[in-house]
PDB file of C-alpha atoms in Angstrom:
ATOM      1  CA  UNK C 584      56.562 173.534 138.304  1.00  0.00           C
ATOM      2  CA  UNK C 585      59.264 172.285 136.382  1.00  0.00           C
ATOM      3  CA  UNK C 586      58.363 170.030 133.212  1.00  0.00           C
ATOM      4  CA  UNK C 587      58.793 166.419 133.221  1.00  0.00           C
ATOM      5  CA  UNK C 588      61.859 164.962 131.668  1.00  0.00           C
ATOM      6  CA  UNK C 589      61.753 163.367 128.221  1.00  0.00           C
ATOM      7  CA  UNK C 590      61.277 159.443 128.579  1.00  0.00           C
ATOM      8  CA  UNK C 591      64.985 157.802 127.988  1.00  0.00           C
ATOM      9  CA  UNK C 592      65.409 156.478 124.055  1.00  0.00           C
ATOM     10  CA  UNK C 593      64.151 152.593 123.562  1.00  0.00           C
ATOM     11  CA  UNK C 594      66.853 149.962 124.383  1.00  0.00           C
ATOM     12  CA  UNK C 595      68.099 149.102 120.659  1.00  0.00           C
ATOM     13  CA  UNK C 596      66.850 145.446 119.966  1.00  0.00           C
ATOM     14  CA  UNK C 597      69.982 142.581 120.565  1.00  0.00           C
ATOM     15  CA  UNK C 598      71.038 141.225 116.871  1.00  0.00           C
ATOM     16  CA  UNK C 599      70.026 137.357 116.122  1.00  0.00           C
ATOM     17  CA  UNK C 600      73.390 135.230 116.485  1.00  0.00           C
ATOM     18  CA  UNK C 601      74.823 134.216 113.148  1.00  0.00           C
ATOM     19  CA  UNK C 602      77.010 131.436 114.450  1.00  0.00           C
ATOM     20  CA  UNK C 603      79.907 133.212 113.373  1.00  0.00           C
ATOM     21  CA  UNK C 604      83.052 134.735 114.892  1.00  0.00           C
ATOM     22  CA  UNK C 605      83.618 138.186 115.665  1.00  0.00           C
ATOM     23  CA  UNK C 606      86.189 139.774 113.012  1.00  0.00           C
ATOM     24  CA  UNK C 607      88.460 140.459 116.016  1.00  0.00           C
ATOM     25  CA  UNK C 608      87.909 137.072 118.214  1.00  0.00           C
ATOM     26  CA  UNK C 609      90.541 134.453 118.159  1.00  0.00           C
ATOM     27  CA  UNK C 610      88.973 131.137 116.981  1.00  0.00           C
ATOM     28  CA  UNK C 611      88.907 128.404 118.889  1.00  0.00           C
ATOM     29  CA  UNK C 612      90.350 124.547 117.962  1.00  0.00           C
ATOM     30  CA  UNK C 613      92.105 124.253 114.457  1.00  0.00           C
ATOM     31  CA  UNK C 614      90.082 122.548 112.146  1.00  0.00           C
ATOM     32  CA  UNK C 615      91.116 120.286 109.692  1.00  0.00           C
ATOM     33  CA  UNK C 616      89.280 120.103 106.856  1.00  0.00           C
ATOM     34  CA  UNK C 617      88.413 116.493 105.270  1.00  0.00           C
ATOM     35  CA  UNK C 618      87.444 114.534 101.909  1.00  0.00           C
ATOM     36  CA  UNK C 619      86.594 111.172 100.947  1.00  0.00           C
ATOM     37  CA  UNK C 620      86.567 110.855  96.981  1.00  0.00           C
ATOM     38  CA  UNK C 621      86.801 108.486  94.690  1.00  0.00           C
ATOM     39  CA  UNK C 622      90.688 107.738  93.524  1.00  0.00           C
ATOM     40  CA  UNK C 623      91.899 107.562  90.167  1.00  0.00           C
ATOM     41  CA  UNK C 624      94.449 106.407  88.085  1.00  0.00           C
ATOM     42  CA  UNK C 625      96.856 109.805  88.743  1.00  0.00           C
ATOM     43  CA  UNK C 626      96.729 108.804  92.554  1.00  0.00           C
ATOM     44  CA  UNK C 627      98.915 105.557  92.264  1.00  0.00           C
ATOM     45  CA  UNK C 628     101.585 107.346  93.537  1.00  0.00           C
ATOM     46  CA  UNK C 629     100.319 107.850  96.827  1.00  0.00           C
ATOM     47  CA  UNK C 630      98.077 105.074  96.799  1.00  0.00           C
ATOM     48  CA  UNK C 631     101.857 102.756  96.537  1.00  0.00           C
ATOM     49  CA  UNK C 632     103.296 105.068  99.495  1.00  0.00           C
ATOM     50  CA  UNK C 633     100.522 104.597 101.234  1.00  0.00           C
ATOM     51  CA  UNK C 634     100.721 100.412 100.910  1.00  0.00           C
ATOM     52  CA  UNK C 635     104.335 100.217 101.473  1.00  0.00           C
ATOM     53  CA  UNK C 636     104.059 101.831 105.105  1.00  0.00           C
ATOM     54  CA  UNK C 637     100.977 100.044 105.772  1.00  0.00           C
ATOM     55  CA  UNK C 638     103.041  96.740 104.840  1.00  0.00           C
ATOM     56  CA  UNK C 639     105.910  98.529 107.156  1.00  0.00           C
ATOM     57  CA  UNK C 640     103.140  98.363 110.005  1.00  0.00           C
ATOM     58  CA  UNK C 641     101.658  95.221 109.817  1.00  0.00           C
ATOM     59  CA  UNK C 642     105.197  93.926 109.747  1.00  0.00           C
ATOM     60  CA  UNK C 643     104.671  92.091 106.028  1.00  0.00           C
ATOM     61  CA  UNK C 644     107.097  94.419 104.080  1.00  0.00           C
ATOM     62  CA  UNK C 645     108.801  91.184 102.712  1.00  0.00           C
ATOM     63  CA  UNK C 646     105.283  90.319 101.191  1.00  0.00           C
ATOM     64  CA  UNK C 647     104.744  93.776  99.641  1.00  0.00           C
ATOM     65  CA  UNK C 648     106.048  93.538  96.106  1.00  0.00           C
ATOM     66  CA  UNK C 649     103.006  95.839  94.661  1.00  0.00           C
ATOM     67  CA  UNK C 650     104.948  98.603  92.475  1.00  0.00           C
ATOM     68  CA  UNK C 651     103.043 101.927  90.757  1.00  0.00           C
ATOM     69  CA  UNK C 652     103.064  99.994  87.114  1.00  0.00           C
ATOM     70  CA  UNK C 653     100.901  96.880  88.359  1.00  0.00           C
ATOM     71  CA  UNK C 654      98.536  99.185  90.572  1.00  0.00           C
ATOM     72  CA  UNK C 655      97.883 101.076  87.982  1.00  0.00           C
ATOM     73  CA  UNK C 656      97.550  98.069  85.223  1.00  0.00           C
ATOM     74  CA  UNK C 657      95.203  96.472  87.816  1.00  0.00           C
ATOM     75  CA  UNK C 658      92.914  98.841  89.725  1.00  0.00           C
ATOM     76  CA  UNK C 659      91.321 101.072  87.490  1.00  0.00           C
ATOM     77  CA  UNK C 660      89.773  98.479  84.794  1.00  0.00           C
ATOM     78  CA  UNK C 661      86.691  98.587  85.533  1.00  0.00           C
ATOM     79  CA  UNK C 662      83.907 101.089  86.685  1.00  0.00           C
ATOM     80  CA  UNK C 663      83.713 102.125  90.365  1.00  0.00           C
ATOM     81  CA  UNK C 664      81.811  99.571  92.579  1.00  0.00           C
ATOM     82  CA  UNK C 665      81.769  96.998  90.171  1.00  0.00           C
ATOM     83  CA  UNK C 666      85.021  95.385  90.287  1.00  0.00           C
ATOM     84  CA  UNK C 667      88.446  97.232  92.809  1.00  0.00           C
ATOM     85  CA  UNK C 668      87.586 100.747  94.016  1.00  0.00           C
ATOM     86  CA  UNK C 669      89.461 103.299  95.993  1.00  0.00           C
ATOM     87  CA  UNK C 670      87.842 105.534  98.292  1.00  0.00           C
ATOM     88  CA  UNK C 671      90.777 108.468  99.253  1.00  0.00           C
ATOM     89  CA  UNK C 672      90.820 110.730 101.935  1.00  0.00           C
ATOM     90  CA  UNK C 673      92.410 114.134 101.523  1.00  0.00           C
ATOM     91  CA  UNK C 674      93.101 116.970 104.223  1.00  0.00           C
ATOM     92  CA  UNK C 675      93.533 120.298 104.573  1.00  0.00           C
ATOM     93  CA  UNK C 676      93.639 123.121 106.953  1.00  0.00           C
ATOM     94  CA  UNK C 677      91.914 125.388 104.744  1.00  0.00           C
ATOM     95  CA  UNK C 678      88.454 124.683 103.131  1.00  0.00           C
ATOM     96  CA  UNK C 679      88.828 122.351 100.323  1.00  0.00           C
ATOM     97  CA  UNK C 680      88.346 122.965  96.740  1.00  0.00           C
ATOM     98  CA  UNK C 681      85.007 122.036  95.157  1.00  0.00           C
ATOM     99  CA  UNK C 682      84.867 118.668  92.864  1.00  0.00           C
ATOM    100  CA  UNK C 683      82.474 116.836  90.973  1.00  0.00           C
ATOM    101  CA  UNK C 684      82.276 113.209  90.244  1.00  0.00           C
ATOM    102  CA  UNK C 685      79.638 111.097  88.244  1.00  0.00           C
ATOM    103  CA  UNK C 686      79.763 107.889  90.187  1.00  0.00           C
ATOM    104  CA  UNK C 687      80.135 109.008  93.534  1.00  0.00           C
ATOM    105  CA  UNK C 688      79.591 112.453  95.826  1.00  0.00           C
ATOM    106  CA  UNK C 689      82.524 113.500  97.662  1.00  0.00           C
ATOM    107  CA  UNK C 690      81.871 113.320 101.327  1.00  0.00           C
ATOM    108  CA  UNK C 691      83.207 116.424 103.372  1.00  0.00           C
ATOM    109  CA  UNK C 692      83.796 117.114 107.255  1.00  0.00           C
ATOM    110  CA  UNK C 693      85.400 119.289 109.397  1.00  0.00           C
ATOM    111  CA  UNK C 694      87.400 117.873 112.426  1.00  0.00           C
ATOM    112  CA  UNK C 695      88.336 120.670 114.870  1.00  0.00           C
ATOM    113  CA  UNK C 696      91.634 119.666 116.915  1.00  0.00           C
ATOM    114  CA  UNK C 697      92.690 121.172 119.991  1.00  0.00           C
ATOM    115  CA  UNK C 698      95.864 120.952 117.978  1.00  0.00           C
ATOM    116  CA  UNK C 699      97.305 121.592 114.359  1.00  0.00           C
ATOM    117  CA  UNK C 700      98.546 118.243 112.758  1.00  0.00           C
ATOM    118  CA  UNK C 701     102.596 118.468 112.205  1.00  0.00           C
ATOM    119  CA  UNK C 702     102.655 116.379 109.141  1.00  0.00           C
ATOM    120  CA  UNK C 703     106.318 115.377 108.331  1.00  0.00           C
ATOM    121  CA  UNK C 704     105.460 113.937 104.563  1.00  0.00           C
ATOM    122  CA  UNK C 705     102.889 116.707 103.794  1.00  0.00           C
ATOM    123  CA  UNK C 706     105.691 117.649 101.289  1.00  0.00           C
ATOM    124  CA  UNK C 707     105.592 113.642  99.862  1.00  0.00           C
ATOM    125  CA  UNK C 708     101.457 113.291 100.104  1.00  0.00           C
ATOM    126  CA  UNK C 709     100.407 116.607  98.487  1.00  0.00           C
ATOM    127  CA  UNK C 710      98.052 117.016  95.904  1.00  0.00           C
ATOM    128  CA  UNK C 711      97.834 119.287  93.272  1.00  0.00           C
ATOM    129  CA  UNK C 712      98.852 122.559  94.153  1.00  0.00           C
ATOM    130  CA  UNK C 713      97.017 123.868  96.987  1.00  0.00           C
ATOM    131  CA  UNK C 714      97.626 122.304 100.574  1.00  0.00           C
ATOM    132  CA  UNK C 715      96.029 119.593 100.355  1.00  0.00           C
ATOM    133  CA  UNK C 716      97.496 116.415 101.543  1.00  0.00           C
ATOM    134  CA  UNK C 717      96.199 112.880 101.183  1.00  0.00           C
ATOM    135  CA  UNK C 718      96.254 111.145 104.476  1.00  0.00           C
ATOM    136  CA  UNK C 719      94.880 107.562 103.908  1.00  0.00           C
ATOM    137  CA  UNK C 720      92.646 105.449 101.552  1.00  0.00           C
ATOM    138  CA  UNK C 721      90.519 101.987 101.686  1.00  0.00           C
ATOM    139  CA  UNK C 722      90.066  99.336  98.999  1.00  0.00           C
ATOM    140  CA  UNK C 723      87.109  97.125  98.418  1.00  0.00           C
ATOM    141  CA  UNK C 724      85.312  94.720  96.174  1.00  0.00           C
ATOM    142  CA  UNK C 725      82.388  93.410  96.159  1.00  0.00           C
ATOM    143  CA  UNK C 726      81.741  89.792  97.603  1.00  0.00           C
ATOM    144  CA  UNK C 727      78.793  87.729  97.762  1.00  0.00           C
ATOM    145  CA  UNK C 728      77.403  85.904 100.804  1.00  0.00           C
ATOM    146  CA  UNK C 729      74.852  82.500  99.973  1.00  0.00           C
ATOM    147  CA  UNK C 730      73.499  82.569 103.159  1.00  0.00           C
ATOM    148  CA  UNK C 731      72.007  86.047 102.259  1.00  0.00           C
ATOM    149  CA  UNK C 732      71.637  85.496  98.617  1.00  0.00           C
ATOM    150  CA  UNK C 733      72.950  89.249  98.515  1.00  0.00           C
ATOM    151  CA  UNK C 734      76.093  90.835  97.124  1.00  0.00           C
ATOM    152  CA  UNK C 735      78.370  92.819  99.615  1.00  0.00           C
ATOM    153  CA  UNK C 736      81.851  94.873 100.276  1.00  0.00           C
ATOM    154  CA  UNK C 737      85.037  92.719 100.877  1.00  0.00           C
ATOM    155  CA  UNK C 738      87.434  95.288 102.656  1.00  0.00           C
ATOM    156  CA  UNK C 739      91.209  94.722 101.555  1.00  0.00           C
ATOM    157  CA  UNK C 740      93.251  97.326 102.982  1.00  0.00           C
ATOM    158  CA  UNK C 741      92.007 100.524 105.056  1.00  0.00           C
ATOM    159  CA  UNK C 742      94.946 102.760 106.308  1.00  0.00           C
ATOM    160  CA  UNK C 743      95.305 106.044 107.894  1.00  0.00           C
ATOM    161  CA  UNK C 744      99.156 107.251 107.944  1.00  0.00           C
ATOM    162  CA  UNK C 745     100.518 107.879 111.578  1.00  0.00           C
ATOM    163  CA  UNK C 746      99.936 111.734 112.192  1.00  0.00           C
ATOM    164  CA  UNK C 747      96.297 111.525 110.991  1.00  0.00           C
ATOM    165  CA  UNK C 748      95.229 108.592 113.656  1.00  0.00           C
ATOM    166  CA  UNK C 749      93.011 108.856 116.231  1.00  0.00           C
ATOM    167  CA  UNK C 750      90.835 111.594 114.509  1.00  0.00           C
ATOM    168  CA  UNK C 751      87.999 109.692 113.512  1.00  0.00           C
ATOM    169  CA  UNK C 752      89.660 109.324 109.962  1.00  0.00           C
ATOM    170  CA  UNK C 753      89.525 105.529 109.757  1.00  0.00           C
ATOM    171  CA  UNK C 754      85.882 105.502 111.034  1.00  0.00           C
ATOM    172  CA  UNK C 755      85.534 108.393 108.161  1.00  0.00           C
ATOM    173  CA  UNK C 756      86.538 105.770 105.392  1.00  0.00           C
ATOM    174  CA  UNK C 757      85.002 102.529 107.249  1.00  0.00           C
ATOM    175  CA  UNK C 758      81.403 104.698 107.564  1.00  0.00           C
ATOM    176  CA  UNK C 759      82.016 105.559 103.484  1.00  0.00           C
ATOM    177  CA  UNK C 760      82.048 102.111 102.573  1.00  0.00           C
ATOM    178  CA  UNK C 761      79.259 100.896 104.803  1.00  0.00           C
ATOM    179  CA  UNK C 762      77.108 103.501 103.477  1.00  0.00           C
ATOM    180  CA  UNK C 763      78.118 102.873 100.151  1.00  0.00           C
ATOM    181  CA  UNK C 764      76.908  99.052 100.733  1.00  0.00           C
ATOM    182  CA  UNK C 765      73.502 100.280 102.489  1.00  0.00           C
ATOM    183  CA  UNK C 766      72.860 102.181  99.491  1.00  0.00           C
ATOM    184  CA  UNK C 767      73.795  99.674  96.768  1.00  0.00           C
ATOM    185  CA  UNK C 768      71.232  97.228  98.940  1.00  0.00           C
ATOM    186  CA  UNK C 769      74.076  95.158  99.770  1.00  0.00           C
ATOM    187  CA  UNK C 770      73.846  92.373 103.069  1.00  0.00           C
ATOM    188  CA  UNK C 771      77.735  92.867 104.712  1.00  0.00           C
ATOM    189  CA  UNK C 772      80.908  94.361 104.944  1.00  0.00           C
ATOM    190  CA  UNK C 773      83.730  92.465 105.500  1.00  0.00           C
ATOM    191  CA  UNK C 774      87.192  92.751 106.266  1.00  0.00           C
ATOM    192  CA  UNK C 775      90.158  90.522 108.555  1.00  0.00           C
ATOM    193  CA  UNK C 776      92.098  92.369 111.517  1.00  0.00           C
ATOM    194  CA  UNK C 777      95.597  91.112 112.926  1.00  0.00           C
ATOM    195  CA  UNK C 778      95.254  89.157 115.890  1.00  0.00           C
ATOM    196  CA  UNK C 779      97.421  91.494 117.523  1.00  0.00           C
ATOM    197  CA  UNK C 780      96.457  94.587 116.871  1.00  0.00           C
ATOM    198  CA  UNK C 781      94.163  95.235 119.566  1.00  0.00           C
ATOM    199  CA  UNK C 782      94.050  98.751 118.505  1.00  0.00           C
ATOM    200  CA  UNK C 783      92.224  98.229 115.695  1.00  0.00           C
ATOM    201  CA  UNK C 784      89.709  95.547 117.059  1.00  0.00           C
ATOM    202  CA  UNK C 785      88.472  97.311 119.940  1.00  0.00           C
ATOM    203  CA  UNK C 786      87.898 100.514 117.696  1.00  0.00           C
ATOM    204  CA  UNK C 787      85.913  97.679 114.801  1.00  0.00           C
ATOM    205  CA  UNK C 788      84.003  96.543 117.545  1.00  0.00           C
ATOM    206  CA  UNK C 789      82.807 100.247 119.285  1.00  0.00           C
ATOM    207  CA  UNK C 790      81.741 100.518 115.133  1.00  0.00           C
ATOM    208  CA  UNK C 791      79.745  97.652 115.351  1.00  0.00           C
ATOM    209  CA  UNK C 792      81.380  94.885 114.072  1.00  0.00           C
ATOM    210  CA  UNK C 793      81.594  91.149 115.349  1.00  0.00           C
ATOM    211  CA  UNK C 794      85.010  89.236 115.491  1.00  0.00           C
ATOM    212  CA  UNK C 795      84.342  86.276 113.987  1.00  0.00           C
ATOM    213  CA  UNK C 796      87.392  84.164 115.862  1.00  0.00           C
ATOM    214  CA  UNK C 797      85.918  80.653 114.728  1.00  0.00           C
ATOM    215  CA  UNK C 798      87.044  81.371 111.483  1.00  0.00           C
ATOM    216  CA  UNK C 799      90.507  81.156 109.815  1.00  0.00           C
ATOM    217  CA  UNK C 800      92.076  82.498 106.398  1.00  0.00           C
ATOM    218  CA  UNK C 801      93.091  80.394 103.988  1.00  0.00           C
ATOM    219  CA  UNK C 802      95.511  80.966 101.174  1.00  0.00           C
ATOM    220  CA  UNK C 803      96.510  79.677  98.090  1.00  0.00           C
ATOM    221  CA  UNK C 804      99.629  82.015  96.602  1.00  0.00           C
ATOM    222  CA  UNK C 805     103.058  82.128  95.113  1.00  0.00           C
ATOM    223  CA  UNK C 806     104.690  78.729  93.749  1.00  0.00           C
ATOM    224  CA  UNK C 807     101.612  77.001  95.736  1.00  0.00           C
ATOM    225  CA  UNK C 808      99.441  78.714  93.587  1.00  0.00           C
ATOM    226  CA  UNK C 809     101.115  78.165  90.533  1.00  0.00           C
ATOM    227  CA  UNK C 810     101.290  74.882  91.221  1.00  0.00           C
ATOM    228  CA  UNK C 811      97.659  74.461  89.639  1.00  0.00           C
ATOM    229  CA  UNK C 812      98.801  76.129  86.379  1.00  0.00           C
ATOM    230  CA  UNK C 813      98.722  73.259  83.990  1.00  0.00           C
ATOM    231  CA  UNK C 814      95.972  71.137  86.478  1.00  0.00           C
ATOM    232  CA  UNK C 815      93.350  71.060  83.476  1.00  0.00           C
TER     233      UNK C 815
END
């Protein structure tokens, strides 16, 4: 009688999944990698680029008279959340070099696109020397509200340029400073919206917001202003 055959060799255990890639696999999506920091003085440049075509796009570029001297004579005074402060947001489609700040941790994400961004000004917007281009900012100051007897965050200007939009960029720098007031213990964020840019107003309502169309701006500027000069 013939001997049995030798049992077959154990099935090799499958590996655990490491969530990443194979070497040889093509990824999928392009991601772009994001930043929200604090500004400082050396980004006046783009902060000023960034204003003018905002101005361009709300259709007020006759109103926009800010230059790079009285930015940077005027926004960086006084410590960050105190007084004017800049929250920037910088992109990449490489992973972004590490930073440190004192006043304020640099928030990071990672937006995959189905497709790569074709920035035409990534020449104009980069900073420093890798690829890293900034693609829009918000300015605020705090307020404070009576009715709460709390401070809050007065929203002045939030802009994402054109090839950035519609990537969860603007709700990036909106989220920054509503966190920022959350943490600080503050009651509200505010900012005003064109009545025409619907745009804009459905995407600050789907964050939450409530258009407050009983009220109206008013404004005292220019010779109006100045009118007051010598009033006491």
């Amino acid at each position: 009688m013939a001997a049995a055959a030798p049992p077959p060799p154990p099935t090799p255990a499958p590996e655990a999944p490491t969530g990443l890639p194979d070497s040889d696999s093509i990824p999928v999506g392009h991601p772009l990698f994001s930043r929200i920091r604090l500004a400082t003085p050396a980004d006046v440049p783009h902060i000023h680029k960034m204003i003018h075509q905002m101005a361009i796009f709300e259709r007020l570029a006759d109103h926009c008279i800010a230059t790079e001297s009285s930015l940077s004579s005027t926004l960086f005074n006084h410590a960050p959340f105190s007084s004017f402060t800049v929250f920037l947001l910088e992109v990449s489609p490489n992973p972004l070099p590490k930073i440190t700040s004192p006043n304020f941790t640099p928030i990071e994400r990672i937006v995959q696109l189905d497709l790569p961004v074709i920035d035409p000004e990534a020449e104009l917007f980069k900073n420093g020397t890798n690829d890293v281009v900034v693609a829009g900012f918000v300015l605020f100051f705090p307020n404070y509200s009576t009715f709460l007897a709390k401070p809050g965050l007065y929203v002045e200007d939030l802009f994402v340029r054109e090839c950035y939009r519609r990537k969860g960029m603007g709700k990036m720098l909106l989220s920054a400073v509503a966190a920022q007031a959350v943490k600080m213990g503050y009651g509200r964020v505010e900012w005003v919206v064109l009545d025409w840019n619907v745009n804009a107003i459905k995407f600050y309502e789907e964050m939450g917001a409530k258009i407050l169309t009983e009220w109206r701006i008013c404004r005292l500027t220019g010779e109006a202003l100045e009118a007051y000069r010598d009033t006491f």
